[in-house]
mmCIF file of C-alpha atoms and ligand atoms in Angstrom:
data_model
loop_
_atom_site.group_PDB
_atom_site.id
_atom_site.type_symbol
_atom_site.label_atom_id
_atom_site.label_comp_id
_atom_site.label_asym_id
_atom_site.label_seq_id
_atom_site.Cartn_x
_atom_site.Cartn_y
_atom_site.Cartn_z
ATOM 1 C CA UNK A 1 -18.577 -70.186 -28.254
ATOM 2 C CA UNK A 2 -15.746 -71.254 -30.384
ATOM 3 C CA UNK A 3 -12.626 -70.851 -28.057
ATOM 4 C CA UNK A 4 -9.053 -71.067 -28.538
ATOM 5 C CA UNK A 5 -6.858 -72.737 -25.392
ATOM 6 C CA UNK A 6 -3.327 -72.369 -25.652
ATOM 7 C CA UNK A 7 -1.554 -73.957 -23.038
ATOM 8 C CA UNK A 8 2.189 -76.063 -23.960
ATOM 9 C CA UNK A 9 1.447 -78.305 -20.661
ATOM 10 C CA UNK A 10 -0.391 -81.399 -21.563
ATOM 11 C CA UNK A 11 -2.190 -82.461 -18.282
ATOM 12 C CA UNK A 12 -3.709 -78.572 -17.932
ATOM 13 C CA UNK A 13 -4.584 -78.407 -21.470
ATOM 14 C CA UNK A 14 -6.622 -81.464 -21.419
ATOM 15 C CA UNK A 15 -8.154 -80.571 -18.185
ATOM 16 C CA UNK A 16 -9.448 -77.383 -19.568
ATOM 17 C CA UNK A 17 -10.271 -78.597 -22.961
ATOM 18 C CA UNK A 18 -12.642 -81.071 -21.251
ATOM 19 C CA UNK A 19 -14.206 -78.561 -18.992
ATOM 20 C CA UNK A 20 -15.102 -75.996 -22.358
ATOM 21 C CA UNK A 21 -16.415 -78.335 -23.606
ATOM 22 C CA UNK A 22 -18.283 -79.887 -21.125
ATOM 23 C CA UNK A 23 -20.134 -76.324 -20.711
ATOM 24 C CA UNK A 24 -20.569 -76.459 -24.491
ATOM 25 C CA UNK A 25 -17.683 -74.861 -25.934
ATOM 26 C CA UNK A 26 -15.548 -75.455 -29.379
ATOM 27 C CA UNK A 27 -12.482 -75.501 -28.450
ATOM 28 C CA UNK A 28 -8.990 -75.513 -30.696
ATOM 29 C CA UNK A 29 -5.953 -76.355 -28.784
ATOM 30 C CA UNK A 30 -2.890 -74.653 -29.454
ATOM 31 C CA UNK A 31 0.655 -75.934 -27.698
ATOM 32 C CA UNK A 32 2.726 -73.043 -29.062
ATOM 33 C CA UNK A 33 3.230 -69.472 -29.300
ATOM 34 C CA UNK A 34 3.542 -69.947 -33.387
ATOM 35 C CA UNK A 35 0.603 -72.365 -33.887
ATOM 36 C CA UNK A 36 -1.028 -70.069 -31.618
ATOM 37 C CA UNK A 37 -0.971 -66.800 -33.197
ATOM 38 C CA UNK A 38 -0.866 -68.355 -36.800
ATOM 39 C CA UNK A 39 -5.188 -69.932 -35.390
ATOM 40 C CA UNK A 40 -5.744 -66.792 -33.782
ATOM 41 C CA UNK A 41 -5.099 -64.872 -37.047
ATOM 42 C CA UNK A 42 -6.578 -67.226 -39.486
ATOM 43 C CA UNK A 43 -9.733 -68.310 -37.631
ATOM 44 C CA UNK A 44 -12.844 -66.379 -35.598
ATOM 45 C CA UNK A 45 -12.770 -66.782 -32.196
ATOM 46 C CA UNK A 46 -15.291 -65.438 -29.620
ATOM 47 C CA UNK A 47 -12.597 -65.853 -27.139
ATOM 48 C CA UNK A 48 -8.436 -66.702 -26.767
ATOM 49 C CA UNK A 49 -7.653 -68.265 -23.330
ATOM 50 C CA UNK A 50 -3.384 -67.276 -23.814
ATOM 51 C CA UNK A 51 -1.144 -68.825 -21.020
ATOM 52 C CA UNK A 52 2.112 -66.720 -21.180
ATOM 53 C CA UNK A 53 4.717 -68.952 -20.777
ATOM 54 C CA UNK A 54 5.230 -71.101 -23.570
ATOM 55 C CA UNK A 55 7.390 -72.184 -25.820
ATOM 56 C CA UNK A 56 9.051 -70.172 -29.077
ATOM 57 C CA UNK A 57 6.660 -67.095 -29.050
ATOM 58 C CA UNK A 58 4.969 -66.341 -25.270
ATOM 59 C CA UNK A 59 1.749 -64.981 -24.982
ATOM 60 C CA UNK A 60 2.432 -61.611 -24.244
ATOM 61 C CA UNK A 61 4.641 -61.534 -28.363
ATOM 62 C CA UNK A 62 1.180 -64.093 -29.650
ATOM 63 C CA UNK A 63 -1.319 -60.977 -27.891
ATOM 64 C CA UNK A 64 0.555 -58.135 -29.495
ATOM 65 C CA UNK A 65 1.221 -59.397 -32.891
ATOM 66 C CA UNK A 66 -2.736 -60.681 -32.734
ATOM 67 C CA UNK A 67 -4.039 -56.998 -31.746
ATOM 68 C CA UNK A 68 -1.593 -55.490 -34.523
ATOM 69 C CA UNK A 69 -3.239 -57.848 -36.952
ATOM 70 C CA UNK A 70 -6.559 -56.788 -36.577
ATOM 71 C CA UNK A 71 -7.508 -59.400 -34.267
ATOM 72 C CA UNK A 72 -9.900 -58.217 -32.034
ATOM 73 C CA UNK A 73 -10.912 -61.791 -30.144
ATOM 74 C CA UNK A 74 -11.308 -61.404 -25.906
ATOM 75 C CA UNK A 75 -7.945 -62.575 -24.792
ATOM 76 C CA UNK A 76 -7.816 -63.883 -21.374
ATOM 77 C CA UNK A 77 -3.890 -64.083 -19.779
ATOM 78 C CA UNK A 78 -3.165 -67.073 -17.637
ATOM 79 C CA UNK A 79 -0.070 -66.486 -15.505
ATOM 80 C CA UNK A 80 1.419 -68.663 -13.538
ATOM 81 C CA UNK A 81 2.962 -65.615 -10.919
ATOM 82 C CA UNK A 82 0.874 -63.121 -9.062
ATOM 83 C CA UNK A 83 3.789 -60.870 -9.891
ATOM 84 C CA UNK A 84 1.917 -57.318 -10.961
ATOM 85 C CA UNK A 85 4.620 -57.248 -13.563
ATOM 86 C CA UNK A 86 3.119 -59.778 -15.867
ATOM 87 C CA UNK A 87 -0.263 -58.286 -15.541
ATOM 88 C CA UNK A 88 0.801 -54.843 -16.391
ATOM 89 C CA UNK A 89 2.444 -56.469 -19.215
ATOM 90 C CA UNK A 90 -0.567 -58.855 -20.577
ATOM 91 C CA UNK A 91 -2.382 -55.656 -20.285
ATOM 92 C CA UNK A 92 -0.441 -53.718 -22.066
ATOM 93 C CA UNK A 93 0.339 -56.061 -24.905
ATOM 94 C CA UNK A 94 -3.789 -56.306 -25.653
ATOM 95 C CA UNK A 95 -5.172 -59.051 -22.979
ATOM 96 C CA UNK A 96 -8.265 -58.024 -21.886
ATOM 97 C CA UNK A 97 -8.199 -59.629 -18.480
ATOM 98 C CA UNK A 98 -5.586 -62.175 -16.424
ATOM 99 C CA UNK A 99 -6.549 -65.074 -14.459
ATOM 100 C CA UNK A 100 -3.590 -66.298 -11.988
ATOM 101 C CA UNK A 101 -2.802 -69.944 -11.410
ATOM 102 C CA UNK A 102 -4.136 -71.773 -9.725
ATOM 103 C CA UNK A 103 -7.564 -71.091 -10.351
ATOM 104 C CA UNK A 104 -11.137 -72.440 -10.090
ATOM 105 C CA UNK A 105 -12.371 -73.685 -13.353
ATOM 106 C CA UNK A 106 -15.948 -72.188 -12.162
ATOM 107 C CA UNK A 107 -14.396 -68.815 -12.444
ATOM 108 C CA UNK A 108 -12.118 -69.050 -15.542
ATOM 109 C CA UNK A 109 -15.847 -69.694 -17.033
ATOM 110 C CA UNK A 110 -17.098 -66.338 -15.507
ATOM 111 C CA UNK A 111 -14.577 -64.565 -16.535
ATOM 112 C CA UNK A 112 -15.186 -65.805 -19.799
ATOM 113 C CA UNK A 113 -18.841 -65.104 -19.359
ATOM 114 C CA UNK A 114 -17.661 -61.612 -19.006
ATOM 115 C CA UNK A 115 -15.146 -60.782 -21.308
ATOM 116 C CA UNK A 116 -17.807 -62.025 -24.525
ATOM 117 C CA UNK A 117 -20.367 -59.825 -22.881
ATOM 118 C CA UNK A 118 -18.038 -57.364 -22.705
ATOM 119 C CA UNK A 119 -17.342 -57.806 -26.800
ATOM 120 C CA UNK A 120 -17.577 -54.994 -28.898
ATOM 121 C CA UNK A 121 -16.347 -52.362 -26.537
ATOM 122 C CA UNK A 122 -12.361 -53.236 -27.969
ATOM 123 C CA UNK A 123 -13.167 -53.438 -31.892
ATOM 124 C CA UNK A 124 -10.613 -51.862 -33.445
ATOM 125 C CA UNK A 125 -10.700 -48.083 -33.898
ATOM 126 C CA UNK A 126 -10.774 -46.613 -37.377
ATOM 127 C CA UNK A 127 -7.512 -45.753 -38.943
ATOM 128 C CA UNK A 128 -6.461 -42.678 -40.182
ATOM 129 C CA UNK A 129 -2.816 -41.683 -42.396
ATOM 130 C CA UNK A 130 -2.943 -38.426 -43.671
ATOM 131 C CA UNK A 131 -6.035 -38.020 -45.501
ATOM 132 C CA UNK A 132 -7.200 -41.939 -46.233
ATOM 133 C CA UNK A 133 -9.424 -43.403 -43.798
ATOM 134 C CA UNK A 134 -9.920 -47.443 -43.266
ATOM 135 C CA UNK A 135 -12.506 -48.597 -40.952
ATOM 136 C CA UNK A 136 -12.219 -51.911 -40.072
ATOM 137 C CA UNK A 137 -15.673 -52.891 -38.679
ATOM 138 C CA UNK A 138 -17.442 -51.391 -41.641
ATOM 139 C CA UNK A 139 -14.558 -52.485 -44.194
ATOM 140 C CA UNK A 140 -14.484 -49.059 -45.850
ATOM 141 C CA UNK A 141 -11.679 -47.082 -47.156
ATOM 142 C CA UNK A 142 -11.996 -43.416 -48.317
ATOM 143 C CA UNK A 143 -9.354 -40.840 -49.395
ATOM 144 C CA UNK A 144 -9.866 -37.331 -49.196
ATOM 145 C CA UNK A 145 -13.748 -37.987 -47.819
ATOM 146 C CA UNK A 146 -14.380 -40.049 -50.928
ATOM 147 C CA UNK A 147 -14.808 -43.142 -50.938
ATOM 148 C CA UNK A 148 -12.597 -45.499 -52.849
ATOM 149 C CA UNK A 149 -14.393 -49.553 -53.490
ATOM 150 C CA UNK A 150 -11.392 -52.074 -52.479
ATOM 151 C CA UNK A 151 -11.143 -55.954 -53.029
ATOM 152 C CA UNK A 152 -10.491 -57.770 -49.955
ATOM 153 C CA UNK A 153 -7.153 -58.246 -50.962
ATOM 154 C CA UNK A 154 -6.650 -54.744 -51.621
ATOM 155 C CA UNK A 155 -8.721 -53.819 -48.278
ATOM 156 C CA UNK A 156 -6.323 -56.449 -46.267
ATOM 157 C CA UNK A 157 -3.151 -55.075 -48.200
ATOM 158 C CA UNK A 158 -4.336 -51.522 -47.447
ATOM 159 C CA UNK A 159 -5.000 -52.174 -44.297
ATOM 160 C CA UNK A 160 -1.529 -53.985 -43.412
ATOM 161 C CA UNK A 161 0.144 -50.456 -44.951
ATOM 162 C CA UNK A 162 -1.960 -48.639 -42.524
ATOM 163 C CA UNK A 163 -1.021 -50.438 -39.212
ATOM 164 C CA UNK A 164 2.790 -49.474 -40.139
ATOM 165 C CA UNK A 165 2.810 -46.277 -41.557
ATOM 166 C CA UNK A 166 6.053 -44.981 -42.722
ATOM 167 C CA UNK A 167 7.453 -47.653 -41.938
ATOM 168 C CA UNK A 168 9.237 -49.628 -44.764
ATOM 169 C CA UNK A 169 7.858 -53.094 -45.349
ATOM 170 C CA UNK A 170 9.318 -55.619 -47.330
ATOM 171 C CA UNK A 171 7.276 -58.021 -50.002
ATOM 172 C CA UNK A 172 7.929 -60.909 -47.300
ATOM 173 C CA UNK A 173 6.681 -59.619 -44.582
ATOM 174 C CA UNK A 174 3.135 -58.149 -46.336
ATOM 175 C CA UNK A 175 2.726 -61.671 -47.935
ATOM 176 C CA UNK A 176 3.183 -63.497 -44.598
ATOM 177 C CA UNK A 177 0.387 -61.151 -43.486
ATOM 178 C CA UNK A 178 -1.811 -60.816 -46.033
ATOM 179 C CA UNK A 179 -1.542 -63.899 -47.770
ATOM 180 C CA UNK A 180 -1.763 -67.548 -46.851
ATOM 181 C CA UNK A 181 1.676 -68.046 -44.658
ATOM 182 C CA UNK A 182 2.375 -70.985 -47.603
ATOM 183 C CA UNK A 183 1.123 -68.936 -50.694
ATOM 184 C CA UNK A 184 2.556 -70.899 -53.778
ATOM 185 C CA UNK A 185 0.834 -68.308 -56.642
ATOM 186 C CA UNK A 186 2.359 -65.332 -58.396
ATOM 187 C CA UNK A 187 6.154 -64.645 -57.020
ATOM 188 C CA UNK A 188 5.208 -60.355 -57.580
ATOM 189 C CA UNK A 189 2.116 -60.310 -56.373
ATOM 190 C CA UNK A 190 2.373 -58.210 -53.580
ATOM 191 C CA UNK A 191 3.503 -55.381 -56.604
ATOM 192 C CA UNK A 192 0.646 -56.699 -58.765
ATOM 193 C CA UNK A 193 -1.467 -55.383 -55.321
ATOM 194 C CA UNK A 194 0.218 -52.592 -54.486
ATOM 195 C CA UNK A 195 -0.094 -51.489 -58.367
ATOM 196 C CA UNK A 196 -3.946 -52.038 -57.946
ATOM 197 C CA UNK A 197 -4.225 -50.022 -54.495
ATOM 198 C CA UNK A 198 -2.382 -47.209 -56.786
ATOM 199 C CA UNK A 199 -4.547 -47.027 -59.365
ATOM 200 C CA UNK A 200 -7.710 -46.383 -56.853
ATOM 201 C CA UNK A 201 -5.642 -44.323 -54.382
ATOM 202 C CA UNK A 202 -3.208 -42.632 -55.842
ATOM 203 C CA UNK A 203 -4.309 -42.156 -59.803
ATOM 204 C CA UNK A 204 -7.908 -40.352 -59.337
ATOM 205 C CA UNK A 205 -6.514 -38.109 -56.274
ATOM 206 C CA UNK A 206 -3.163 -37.099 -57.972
ATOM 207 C CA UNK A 207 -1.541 -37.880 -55.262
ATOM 208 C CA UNK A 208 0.751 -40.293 -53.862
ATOM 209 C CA UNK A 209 0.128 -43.175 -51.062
ATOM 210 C CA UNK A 210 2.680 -45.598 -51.491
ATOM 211 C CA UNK A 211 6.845 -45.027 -52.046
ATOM 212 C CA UNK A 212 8.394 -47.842 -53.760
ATOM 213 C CA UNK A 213 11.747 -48.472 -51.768
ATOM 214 C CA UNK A 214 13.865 -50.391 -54.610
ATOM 215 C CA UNK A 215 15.256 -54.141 -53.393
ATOM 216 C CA UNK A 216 13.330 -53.651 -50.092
ATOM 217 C CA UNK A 217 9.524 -52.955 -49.845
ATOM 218 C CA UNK A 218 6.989 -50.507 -49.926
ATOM 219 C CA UNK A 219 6.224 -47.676 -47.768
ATOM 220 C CA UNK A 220 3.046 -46.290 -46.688
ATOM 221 C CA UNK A 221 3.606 -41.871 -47.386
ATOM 222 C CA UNK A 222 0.644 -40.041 -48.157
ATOM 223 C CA UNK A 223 1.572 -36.567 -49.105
HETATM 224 CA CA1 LIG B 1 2.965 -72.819 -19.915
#
């Protein structure tokens, strides 16, 4: 399995590392909330060991904005209290399970074991606005019950709109999540996208999808 460890102190991170590994794991080691999220979002992992304390973003903020990104890797919450407050919390932001320190390493692996068995049980659900429909696992997109052929770009765009509807988003924020976070290319080409979404979503159906909101963003409004 291909695992990311996130864990800020040094002596447990190493620990753990060596034990994943040991039972034959690849594992990326994260030491902050940022790095964290920014690996978790870029990169397939089978499964996301998250402690929550950490420093900048904490791993409840790194499991919610992972789960509202389409990232659907096992998350298991190490907490450092028993208090039933930052369970309720893990679960709540997305974790799949909690593991409170101290623990046995034996069972961190079993839980492990479990959670990737587990798998497929929390993909992410298809989404529906109005009368377009994006399904994730099958990376389709129709409007109206037909369906519409996307890029990638246009799917990941589209499917960014969808996870915020009616919300207004600015050009900033959609190219921190759909592009690279250091894109260098084209300054519009979030509206380059958003043109190209339009003329498969909007022109053929006569209807429109997405309300320009001038100096700001772009809304997702299907009539
Ligand atoms: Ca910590």
């Amino acid at each position: 399995m291909r695992i990311l460890l996130v864990e800020d102190e040094l002596k447990m991170a190493r620990a753990l590392r060596r034990g994943l590994e040991q039972d034959g794991h690849a594992v990326d080691l994260a030491g902050d909330g940022d790095d964290a999220l920014s690996r978790a979002v870029e990169n397939d992992y089978d499964a996301i060991v998250l402690d929550i304390m950490l420093p900048g973003r904490d791993g409840f903020s790194v499991c919610r904005e992972l789960r509202s990104h389409g990232g659907w890797a096992p998350v298991l919450m190490l907490t450092a209290r028993d208090g039933v407050e930052d369970r309720i919390r893990g679960l709540d932001a997305g974790a799949d399970d909690y593991l409170i320190k101290p623990f046995a390493f034996g069972e961190l692996l079993a839980r492990l074991r479990a959670l990737v068995r587990r798998g497929a049980t929390e993909r992410p659900a298809v989404l529906t606005v109005g009368d377009v429909v994006l399904d994730p696992a099958a990376h389709s997109v129709s409007r109206g019950g037909e369906l519409v052929a996307l890029s990638a770009r246009e799917f990941a765009l589209l499917e960014f709109l969808m996870r915020h509807p009616g919300e207004v988003v600015s050009r900033m924020r959609i190219l921190e999540h759909v592009w690279d976070y250091d894109y260098g290319g084209l300054s519009n080409v979030v509206d380059v996208y958003v043109g190209y979404v339009r003329r498969k979503l909007e022109q053929p159906f006569g209807r429109p999808l997405i309300r320009t909101v001038r100096g700001v963003g772009y809304s997702l409004e299907p009539s």
